[in-house]
Each structure stands twice: as C-alpha cells, then as structure tokens.
Short mmCIF file of C-alpha atoms and ligand atoms in Angstrom, two decimals:
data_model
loop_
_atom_site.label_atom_id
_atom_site.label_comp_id
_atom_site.label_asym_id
_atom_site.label_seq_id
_atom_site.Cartn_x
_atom_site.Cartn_y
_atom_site.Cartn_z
CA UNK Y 1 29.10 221.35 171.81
CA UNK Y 2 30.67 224.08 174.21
CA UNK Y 3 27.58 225.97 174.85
CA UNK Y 4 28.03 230.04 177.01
CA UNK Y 5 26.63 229.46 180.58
CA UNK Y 6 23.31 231.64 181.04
CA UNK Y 7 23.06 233.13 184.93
CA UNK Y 8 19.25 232.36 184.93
CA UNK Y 9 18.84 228.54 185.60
CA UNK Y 10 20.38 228.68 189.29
CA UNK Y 11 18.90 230.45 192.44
CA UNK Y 12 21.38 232.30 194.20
CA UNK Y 13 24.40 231.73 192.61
CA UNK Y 14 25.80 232.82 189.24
CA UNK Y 15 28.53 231.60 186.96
CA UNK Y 16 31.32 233.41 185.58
CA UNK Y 17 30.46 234.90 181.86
CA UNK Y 18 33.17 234.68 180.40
CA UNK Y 19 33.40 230.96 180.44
CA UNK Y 20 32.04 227.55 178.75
CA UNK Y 21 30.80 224.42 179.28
CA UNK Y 22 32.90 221.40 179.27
CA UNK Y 23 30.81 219.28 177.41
CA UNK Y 24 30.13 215.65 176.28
CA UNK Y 25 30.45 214.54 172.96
CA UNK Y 26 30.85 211.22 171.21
CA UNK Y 27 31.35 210.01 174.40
CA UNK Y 28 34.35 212.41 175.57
CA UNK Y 29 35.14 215.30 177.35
CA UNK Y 30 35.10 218.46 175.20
CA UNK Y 31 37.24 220.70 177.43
CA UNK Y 32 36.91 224.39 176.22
CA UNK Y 33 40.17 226.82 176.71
CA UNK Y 34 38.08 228.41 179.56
CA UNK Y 35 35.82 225.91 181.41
CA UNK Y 36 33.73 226.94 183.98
CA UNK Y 37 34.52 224.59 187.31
CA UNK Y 38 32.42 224.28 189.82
CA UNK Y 39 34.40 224.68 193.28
CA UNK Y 40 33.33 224.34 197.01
CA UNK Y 41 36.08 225.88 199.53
CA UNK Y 42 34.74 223.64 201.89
CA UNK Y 43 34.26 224.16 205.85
CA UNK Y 44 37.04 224.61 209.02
CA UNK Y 45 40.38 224.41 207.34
CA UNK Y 46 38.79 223.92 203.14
CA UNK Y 47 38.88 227.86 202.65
CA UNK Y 48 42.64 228.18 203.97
CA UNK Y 49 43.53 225.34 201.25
CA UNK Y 50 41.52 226.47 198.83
CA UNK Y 51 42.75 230.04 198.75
CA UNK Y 52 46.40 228.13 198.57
CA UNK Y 53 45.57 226.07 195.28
CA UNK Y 54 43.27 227.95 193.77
CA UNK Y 55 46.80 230.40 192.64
CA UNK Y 56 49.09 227.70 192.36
CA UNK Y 57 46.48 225.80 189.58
CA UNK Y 58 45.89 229.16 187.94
CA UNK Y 59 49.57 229.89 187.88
CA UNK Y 60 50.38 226.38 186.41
CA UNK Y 61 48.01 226.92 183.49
CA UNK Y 62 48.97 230.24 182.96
CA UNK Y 63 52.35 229.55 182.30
CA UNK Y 64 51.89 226.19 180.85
CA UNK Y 65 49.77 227.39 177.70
CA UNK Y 66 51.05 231.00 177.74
CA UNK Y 67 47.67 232.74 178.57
CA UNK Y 68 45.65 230.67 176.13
CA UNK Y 69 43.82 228.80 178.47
CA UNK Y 70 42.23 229.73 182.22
CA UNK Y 71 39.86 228.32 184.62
CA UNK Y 72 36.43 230.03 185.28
CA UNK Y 73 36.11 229.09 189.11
CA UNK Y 74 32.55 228.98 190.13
CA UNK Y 75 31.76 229.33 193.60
CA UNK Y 76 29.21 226.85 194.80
CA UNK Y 77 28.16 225.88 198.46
CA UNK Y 78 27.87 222.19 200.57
CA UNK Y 79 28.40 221.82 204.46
CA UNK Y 80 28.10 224.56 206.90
CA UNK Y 81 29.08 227.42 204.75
CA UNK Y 82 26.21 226.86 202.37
CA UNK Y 83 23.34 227.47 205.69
CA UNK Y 84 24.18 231.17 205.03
CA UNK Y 85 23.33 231.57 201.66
CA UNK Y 86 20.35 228.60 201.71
CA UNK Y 87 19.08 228.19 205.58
CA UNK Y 88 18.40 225.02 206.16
CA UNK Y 89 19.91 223.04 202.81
CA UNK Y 90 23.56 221.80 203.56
CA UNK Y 91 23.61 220.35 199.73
CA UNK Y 92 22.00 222.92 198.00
CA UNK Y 93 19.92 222.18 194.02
CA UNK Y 94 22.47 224.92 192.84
CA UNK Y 95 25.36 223.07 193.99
CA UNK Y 96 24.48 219.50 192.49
CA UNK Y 97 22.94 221.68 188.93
CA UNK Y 98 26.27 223.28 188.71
CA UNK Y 99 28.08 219.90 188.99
CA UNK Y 100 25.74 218.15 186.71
CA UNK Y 101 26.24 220.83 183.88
CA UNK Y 102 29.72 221.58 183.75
CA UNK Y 103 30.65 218.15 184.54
CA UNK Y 104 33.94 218.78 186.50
CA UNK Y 105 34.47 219.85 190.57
CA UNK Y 106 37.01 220.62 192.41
CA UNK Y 107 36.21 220.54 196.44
CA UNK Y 108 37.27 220.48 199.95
CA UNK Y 109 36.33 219.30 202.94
CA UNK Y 110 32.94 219.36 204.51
CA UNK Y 111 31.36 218.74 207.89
CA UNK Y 112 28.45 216.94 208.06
CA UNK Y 113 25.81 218.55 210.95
CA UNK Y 114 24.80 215.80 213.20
CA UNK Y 115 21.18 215.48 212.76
CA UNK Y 116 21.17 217.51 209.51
CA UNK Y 117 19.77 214.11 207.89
CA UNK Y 118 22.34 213.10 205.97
CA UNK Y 119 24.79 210.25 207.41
CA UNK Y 120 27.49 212.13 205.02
CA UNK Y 121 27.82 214.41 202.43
CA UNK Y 122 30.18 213.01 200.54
CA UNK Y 123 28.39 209.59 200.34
CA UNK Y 124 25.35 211.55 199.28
CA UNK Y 125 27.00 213.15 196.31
CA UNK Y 126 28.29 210.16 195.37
CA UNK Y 127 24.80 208.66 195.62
CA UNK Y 128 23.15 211.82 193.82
CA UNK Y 129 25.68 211.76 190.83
CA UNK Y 130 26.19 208.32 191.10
CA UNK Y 131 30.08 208.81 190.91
CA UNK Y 132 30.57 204.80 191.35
CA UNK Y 133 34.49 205.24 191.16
CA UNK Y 134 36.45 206.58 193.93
CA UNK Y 135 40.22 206.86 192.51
CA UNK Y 136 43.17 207.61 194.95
CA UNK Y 137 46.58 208.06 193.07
CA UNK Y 138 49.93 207.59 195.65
CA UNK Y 139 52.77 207.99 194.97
CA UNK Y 140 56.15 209.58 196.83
CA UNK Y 141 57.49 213.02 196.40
CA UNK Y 142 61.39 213.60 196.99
CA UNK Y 143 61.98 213.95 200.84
CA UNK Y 144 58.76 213.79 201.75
CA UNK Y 145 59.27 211.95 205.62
CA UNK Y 146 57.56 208.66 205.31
CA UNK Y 147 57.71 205.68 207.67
CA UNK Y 148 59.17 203.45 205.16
CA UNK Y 149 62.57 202.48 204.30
CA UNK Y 150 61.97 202.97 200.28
CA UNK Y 151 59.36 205.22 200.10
CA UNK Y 152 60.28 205.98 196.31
CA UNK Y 153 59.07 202.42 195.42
CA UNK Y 154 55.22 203.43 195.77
CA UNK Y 155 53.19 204.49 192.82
CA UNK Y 156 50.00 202.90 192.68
CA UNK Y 157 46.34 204.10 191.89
CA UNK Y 158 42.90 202.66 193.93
CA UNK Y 159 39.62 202.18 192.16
CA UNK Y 160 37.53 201.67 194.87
CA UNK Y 161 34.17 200.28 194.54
CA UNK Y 162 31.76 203.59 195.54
CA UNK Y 163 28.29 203.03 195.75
CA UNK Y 164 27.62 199.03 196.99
CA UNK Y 165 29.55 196.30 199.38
CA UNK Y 166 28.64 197.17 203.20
CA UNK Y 167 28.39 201.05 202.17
CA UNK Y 168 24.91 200.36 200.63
CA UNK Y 169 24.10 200.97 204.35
CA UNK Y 170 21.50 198.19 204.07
CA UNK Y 171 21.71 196.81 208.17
CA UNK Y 172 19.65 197.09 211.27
CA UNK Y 173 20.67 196.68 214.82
CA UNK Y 174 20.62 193.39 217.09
CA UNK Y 175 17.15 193.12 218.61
CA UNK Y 176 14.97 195.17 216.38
CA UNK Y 177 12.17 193.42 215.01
CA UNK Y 178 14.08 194.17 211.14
CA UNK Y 179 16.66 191.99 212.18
CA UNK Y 180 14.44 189.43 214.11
CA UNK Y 181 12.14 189.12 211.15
CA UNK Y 182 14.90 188.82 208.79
CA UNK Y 183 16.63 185.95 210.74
CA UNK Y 184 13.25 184.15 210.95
CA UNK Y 185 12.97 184.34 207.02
CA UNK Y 186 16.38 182.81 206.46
CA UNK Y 187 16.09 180.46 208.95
CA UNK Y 188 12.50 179.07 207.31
CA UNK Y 189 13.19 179.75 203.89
CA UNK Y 190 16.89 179.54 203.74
CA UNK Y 191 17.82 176.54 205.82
CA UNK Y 192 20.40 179.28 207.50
CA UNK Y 193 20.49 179.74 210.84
CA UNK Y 194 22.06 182.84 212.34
CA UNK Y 195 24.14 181.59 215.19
CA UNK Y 196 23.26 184.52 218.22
CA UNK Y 197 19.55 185.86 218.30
CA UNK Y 198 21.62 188.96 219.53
CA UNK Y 199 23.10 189.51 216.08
CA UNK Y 200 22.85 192.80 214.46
CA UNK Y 201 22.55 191.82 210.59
CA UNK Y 202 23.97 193.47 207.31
CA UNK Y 203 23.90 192.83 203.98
CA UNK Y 204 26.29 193.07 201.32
CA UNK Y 205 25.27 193.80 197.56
CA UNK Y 206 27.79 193.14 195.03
CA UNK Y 207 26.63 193.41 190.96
CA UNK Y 208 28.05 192.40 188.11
CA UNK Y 209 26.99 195.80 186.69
CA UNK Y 210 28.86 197.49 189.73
CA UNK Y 211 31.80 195.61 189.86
CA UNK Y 212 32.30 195.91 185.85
CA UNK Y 213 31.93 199.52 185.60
CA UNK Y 214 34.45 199.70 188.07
CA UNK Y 215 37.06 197.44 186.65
CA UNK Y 216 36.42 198.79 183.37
CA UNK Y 217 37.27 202.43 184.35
CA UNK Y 218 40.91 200.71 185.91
CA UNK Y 219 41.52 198.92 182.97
CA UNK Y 220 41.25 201.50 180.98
CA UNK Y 221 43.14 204.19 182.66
CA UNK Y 222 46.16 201.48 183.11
CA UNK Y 223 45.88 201.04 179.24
CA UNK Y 224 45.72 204.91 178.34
CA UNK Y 225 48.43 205.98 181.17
CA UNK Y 226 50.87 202.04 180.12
CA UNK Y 227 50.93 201.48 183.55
CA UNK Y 228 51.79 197.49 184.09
CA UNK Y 229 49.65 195.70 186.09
CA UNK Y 230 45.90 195.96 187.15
CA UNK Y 231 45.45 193.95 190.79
CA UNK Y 232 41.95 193.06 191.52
CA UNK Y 233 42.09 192.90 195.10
CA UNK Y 234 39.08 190.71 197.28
CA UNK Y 235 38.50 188.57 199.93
CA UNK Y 236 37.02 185.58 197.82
CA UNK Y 237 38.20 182.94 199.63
CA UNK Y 238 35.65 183.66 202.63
CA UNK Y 239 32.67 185.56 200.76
CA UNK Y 240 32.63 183.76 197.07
CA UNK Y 241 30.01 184.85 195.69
CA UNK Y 242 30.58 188.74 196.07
CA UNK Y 243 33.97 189.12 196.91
CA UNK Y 244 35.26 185.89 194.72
CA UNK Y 245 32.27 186.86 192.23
CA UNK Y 246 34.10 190.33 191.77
CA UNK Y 247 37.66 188.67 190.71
CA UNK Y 248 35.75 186.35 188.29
CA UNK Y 249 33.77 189.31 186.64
CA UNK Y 250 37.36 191.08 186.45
CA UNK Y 251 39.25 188.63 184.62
CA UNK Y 252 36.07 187.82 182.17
CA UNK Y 253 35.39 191.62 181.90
CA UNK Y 254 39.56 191.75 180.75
CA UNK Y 255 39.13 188.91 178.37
CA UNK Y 256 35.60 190.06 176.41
CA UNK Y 257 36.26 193.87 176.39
CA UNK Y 258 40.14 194.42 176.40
CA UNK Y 259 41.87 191.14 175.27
CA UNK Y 260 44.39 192.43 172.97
CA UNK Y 261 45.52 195.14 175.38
CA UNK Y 262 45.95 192.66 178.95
CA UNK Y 263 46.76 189.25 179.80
CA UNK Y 264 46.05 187.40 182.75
CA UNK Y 265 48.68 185.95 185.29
CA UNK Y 266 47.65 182.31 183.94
CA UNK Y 267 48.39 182.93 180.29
CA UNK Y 268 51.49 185.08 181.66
CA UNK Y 269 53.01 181.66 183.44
CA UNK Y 270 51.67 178.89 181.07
CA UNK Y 271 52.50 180.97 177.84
CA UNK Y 272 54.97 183.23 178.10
CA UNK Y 273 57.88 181.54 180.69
CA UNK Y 274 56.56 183.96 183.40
CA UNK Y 275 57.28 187.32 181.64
CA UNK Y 276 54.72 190.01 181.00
CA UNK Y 277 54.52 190.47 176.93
CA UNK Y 278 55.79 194.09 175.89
CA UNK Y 279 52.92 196.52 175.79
CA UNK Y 280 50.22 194.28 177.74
CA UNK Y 281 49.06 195.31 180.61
CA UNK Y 282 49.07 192.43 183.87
CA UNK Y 283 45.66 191.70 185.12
CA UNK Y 284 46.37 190.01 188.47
CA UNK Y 285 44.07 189.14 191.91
CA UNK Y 286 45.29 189.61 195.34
CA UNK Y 287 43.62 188.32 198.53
CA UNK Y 288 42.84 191.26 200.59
CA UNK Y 289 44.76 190.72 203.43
CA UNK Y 290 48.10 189.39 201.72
CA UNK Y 291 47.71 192.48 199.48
CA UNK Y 292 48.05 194.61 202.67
CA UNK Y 293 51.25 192.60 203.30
CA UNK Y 294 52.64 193.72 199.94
CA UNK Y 295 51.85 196.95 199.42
CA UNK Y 296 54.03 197.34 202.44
CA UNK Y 297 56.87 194.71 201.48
CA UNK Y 298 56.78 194.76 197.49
CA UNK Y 299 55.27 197.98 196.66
CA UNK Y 300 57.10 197.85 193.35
CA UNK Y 301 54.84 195.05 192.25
CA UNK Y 302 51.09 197.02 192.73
CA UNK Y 303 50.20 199.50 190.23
CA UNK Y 304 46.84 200.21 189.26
CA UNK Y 305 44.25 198.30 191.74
CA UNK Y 306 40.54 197.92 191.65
CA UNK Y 307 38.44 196.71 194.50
CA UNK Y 308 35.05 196.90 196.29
CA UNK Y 309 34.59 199.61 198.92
CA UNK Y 310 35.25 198.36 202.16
CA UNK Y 311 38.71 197.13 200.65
CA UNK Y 312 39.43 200.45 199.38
CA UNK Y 313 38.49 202.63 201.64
CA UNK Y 314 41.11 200.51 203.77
CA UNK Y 315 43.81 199.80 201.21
CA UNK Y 316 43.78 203.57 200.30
CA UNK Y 317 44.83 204.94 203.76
CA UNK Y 318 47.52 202.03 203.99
CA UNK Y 319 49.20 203.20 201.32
CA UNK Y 320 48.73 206.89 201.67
CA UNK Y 321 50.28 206.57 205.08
CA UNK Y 322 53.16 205.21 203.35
CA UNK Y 323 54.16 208.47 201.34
CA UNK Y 324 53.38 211.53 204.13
CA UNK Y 325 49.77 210.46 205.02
CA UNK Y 326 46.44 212.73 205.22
CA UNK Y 327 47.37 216.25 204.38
CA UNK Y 328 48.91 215.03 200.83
CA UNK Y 329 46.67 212.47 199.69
CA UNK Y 330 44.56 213.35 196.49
CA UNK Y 331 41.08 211.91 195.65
CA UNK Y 332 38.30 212.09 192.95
CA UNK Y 333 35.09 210.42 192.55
CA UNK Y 334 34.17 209.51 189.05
CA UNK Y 335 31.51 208.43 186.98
CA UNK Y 336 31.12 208.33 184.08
CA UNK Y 337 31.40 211.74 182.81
CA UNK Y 338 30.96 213.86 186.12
CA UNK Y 339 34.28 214.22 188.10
CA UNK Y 340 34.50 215.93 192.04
CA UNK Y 341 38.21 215.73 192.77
CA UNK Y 342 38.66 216.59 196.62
CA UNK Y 343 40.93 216.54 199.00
CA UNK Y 344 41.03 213.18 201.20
CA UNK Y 345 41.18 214.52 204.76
CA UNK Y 346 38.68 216.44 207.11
CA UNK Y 347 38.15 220.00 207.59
CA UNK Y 348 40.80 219.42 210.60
CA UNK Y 349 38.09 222.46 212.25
CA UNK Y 350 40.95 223.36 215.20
CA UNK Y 351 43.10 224.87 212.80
CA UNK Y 352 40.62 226.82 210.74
CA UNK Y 353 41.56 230.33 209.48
CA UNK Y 354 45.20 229.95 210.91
CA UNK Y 355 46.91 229.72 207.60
CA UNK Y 356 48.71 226.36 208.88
CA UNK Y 357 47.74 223.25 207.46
CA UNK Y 358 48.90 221.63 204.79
CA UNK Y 359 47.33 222.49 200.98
CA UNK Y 360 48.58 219.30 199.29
CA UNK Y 361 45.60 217.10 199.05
CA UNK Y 362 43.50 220.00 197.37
CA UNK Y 363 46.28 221.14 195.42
CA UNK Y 364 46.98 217.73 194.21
CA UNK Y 365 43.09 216.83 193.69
CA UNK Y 366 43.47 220.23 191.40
CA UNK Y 367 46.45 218.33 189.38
CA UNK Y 368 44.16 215.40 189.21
CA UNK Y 369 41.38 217.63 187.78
CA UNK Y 370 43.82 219.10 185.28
CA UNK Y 371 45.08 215.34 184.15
CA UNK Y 372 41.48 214.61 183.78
CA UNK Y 373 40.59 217.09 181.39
CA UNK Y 374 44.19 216.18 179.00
CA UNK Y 375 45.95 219.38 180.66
CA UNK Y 376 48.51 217.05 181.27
CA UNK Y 377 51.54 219.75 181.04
CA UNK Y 378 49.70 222.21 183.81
CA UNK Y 379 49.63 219.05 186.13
CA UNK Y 380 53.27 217.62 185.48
CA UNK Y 381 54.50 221.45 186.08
CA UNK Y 382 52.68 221.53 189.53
CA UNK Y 383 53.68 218.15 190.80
CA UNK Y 384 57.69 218.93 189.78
CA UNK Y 385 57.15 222.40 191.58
CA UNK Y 386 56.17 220.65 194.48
CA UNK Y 387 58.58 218.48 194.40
CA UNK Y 388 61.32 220.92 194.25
CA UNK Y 389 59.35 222.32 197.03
CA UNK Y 390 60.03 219.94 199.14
CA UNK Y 391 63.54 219.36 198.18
CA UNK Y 392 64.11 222.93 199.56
CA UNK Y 393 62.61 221.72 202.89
CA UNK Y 394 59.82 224.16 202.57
CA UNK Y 395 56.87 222.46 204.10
CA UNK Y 396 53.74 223.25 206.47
CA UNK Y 397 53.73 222.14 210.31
CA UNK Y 398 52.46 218.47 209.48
CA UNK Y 399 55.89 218.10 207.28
CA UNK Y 400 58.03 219.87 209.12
CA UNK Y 401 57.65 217.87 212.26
CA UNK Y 402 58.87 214.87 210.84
CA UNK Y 403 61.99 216.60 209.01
CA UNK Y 404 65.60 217.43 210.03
CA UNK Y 405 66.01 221.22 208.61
CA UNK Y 406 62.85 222.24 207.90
CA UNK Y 407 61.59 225.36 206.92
CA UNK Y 408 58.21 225.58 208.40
CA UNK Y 409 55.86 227.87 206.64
CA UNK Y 410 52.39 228.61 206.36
CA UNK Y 411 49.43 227.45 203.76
CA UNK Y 412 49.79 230.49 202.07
CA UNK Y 413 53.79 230.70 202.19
CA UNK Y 414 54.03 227.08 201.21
CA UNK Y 415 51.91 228.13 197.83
CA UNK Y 416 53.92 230.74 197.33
CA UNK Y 417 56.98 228.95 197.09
CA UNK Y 418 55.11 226.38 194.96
CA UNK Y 419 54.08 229.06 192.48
CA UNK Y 420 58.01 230.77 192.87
CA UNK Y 421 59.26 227.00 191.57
CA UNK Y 422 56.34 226.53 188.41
P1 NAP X 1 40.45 215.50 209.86
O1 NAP X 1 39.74 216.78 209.66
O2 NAP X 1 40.98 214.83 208.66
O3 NAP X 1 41.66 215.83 210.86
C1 NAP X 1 42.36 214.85 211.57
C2 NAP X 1 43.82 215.24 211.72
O4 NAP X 1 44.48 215.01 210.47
C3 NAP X 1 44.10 216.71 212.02
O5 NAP X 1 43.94 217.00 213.38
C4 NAP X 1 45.53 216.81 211.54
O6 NAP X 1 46.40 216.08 212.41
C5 NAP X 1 45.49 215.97 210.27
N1 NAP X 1 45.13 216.78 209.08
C6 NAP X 1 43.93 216.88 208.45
N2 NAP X 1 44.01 217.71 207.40
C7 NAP X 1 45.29 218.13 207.34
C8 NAP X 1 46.00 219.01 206.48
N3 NAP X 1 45.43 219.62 205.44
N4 NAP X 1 47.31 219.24 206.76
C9 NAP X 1 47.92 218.64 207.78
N5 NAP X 1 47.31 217.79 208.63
C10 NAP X 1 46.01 217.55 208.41
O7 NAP X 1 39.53 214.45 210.64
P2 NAP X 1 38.46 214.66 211.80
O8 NAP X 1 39.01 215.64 212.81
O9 NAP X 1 38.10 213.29 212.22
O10 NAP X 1 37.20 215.29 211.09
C11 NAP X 1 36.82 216.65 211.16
C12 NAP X 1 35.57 216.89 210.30
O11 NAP X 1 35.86 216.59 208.93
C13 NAP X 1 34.34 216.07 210.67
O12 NAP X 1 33.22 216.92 210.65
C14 NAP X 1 34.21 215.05 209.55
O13 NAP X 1 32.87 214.74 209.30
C15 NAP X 1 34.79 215.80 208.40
N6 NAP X 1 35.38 214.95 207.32
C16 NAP X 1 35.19 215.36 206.05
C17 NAP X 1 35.77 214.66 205.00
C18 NAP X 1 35.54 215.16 203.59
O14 NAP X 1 34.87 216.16 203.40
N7 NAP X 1 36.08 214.50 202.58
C19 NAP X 1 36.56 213.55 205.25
C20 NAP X 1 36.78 213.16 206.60
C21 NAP X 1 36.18 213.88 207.63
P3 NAP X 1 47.30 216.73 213.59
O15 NAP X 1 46.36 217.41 214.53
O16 NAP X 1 47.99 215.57 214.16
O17 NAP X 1 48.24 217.70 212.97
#
C-alpha cells in the first residue's frame, strides 16, 4: 500500500507532500510514480556531488517517462552537517526513521568525528538497518584511463559479506587481561595453545544464516539480471570451518533453493563435456588469493561474486582500480528491503566547495538506486550519457590527468554535459 507521508512523526525535518511511500508488499517493492527518497549530501566534497547528480537523476527520469514519474528528495542529516540541526547526534532518529519508512537512500560521504563514539558511520547504519549486503557493480566505461591493457573485459558485481567475519569487531589488544583470560580458557578447555603470550586475539564469526542470506541475494540477482556465473570467493583452504564452511553453505544453498536455475562446476565437467547449459547460471568457488590473480588476468571469466567481508572489502577496490578507481565506483548496502546506495569514496575534505571532484560514484549509486526500484530505462539513459561523456573527453581533474586531450571541467560542468547527452 503507497500510503501519503504525514510531516508529524519526525523532529526537525519534514518530507516533501507531494510524494509517497515506496512500500512493501507481498514481499516486493511497490515503487509509487513519485517516491519520497531519503538523501544525505554528505560532508567535505558530498554536497558538491550531490548538487551534480541530484539534476542529472532528475533529468534522466524526466525524460525517460515523459513527466510521469519524479523523485521527492528528502533532505536528511548524518556526519558533521547534521551537529547543526541536532547538537550533539551525528546519526540523528530522523535520519534512520526516514530510511526505515521509505525504504530507499541515496547518500554521500560522511566523516566520522574522532571521539564522537562511533568507530564509523557507515558500519553503524549497516548495523542499525542491518543492511547485511554490500553490492559493488564494476564495470568499464568507453575511454575511461585505466591501468589495464583490456579494460573493456571487466563487468563483475561484489556481494560482500556486511555485518560478520573480522568486522564483527569482536578483538582485544595483546596484554589486556580480555585477551590473557581468553588464551587461558582455550588453552585449559580447548587443548589450544596460543603460540606468543604477546598476541592480540580476534575472533571471526561466520553463520550459516549470514553467509546464506548473502549468497541468496547474488544468486538471485545473477538469475533476474542472466548474468553467467556466480563465484563464491574464500580462503577455505586455511580457515575451514568459516571460510571453507561459507563455499559449502553456497553450493548447498544453490542446490536446495535454486536448482533448476544454476549448476555447479562439478555437474558442469562430469555432465555436460565442460560447457555451461543454456540459461543456467555457473555457481563456481575461487580461493581468495588466486581470485585476485584473475580478476586481473581473466576478468572475462568473474561475473557476479559473493564473499565474506574482509574478502570484499579487498576484492572490491582491486577491481574498481581496474576501471578509473575511487571517484567512479558505485556502492549500495542492502537488506532485505531497505537500500542506502552511496558513493564508495571519502568526503576527499581538501577539495570541498571547489566544484572539482569527480560526481561519478554518487551519480552512479543514483543509477543503482533507479535499477533497484525497476526504473531500468532512467538508469540505462544515464550510464550511455556518461559514456558519451567521456567519449567527448569531458571529464573532472581525477580523469583528466590520466588522458591525452582532455577537457577538464568542473563537478557542475561535467553534469551539465551529462544532462546535455541524456
Ligand atoms: P577520500 O575522501 O576517499 O579521498 C582520498 C583521495 O581519493 C582524494 O584525495 C582524491 O585523490 C581521491 N578522491 C576521493 N573522492 C574523489 C572524487 N569524488 N573524485 C576524484 N577523486 C576523489 O579518503 P580519505 O581522505 O582517506 O578520507 C576522508 C574522510 O572521508 C575521512 O573522514 C573518512 O572517515 C571519510 N570516509 C568516508 C567514507 C564514506 O562515507 N563512505 C568512505 C571512506 C572515507 P587525489 O587527491 O589524488 O586527487
């Protein structure tokens, strides 16, 4: 049910009236003509980008449905630019209500104070909304500089484990008595001895449930969008009974919840002479560190891959780097209705307010957002203006350093153009 947003239920902040809920129904998005989204500028460079993307996405949508649809932006606050409006609260009740009602975010990037009591903000939303998938699409965009020789060959997605592995920030440091007392137990009840009584210790959850929910989310977006393959990358040959344990729940999870839709590489080899049957999608594992071999030498062979954090959060630079790096990489984290798409990078705070940097990563978190909620025409318009963007050498400073003939413009110049090719 779409239901009219009333202005009462937050403190300082009110949404637009002349938009609706995107609601949940049966299990699925309900996405009005007119939802109300929830957006944070962000802090140092976020409110340059954002006032970059905000037109291009609104342009886009405009001209993809002909006026019948818009986007009701709500303005919400995180980081330093919400102390203003709520002293003292860098991640505000109205911010995470807004989030939790209309379901969908777009945001940029914040700092996190030291000694404001959070160790980030972004892991805390994630923890507060419990948005266990963080999803980083790559792929290459026409004359884009990139380090590699065939740039065009990467197109891959990362589900990244977000909310257990090493992140669960469950560790204590060498010498306190945590750690002391905690080596005592394992060495008496355990039989394990810790080699160094100097050892900081850590500990590294890893759940079925976790895992699953993860791997399910990949599956399924490889089976909606017929992408080929679905990797499950890990590093089970040292830590078998998380890392391994997470390959194992993969393939079973593949077998009891999508067997007529994927096939493993074993079936692949023993029944079908090696090829991939028409319409199935590949589940495959990968090591961790030969996967970082490949993604570099046989990009063509990754496509969607799912993984535990600490994997992702390195796999997902990797291959960013590979296809113009930090100020173009998208990002969303996802659970399993909410949504915060956002750019990748920092808030970069020694350009703020100089109309420089590069808008890409929010812009392209914003065609994320619109994929997301089926506006798949908006999104495909954006990313081929872009493109043609770039094929006109029209790029920001970051860009233009790297490219013979460039035509270095500003944030706002480079949306411009963006909006000129829609
Ligand atoms: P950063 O803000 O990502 O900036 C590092 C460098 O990356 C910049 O100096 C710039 O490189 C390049 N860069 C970043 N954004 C760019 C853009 N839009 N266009 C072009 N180039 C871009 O990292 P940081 O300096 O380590 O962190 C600054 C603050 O951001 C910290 O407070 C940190 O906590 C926060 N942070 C927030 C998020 C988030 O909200 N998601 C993520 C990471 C960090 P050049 O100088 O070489 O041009």
């Amino acid at each position: 049910m779409s239901a009219t947003t009333t202005l009462t239920e937050f403190e300082k902040v009110a949404p637009p009236t002349d938009g609706k809920t995107i609601a949940v129904q049966g299990g699925k998005l309900e996405v009005p003509d007119r939802p109300v989204i929830p957006y944070i500028a962000g802090d140092g460079t976020g409110p340059d980008i954002w006032k970059a993307s905000q037109p291009v996405l609104d342009a886009a949508v405009r001209k993809a449905y002909g006026g019948r649809r818009g986007l009701a932006w709500f303005q919400v606050h995180a980081g330093e630019s919400a102390l203003e409006l709520y002293p003292g609260s860098i991640l505000p009740p109205d911010t995470l209500k807004a989030i939790r009602r209309y379901h969908v975010a777009l945001k940029g990037p914040l700092t996190t104070p030291v000694g404001g009591g959070f160790r980030s903000l972004n892991v805390t939303l994630r923890q507060v909304l419990d948005l266990y998938a963080c999803v980083r699409p790559v792929r290459w965009f026409q004359n884009v500089p990139s380090p590699v020789k065939d740039p065009g060959k990467v197109n891959m997605v990362v589900y990244r484990e977000n909310t257990e592995d090493v992140y669960a920030g469950i560790e204590w440091p060498a010498g306190s008595p945590e750690a002391k007392k905690l080596a005592e137990i394992l060495e008496r009840e355990f039989k394990v001895k810790i080699p160094h009584p100097d050892s900081a210790i850590g500990i590294k959850p890893m759940s079925a449930f976790g895992s699953k929910r993860l791997i399910r989310k990949a599956i399924q977006y490889a089976i909606d969008r017929k992408r080929k393959s679905v990797t499950l990358m890990h590093k089970g040959n040292i830590q078998k009974y998380t890392e391994g344990a997470f390959r194992d729940w993969g393939y079973q999870l593949a077998k009891e919840e999508f067997a007529d839709a994927t096939i493993s590489w074993d079936d692949v080899a023993s029944k079908h002479g090696g090829k991939v049957p028409a319409g199935k999608v590949l589940i495959q594992d990968y090591i961790a560190d030969v996967t970082f071999q490949h993604v570099l030498t046989r990009p063509q062979d990754f496509d969607v891959i799912a993984t535990s954090n600490l994997n992702g959060d390195y796999v997902s630079d990797a291959i960013a780097a590979q296809v113009g790096g930090i100020g173009m990489a998208p990002g969303a984290n996802i659970s399993d209705f909410h949504a915060v798409f956002e750019a990748t990078h920092g808030t970069a705070p020694k350009y703020a307010n100089q109309d420089k940097v590069n808008p890409g990563s929010l812009t392209l978190s914003g065609v994320m957002m619109l994929d997301y909620m089926g506006w798949r025409e908006a999104a495909d318009m954006i990313e081929k203006a872009m493109e043609k963007t770039f094929s006109q050498k029209i790029v920001t400073y970051d860009l233009a350093r790297l490219m013979e003939g460039a035509r270095e413009v500003k944030t706002s110049e480079f949306a411009t153009a963006v909006i000129d090719n829609l």
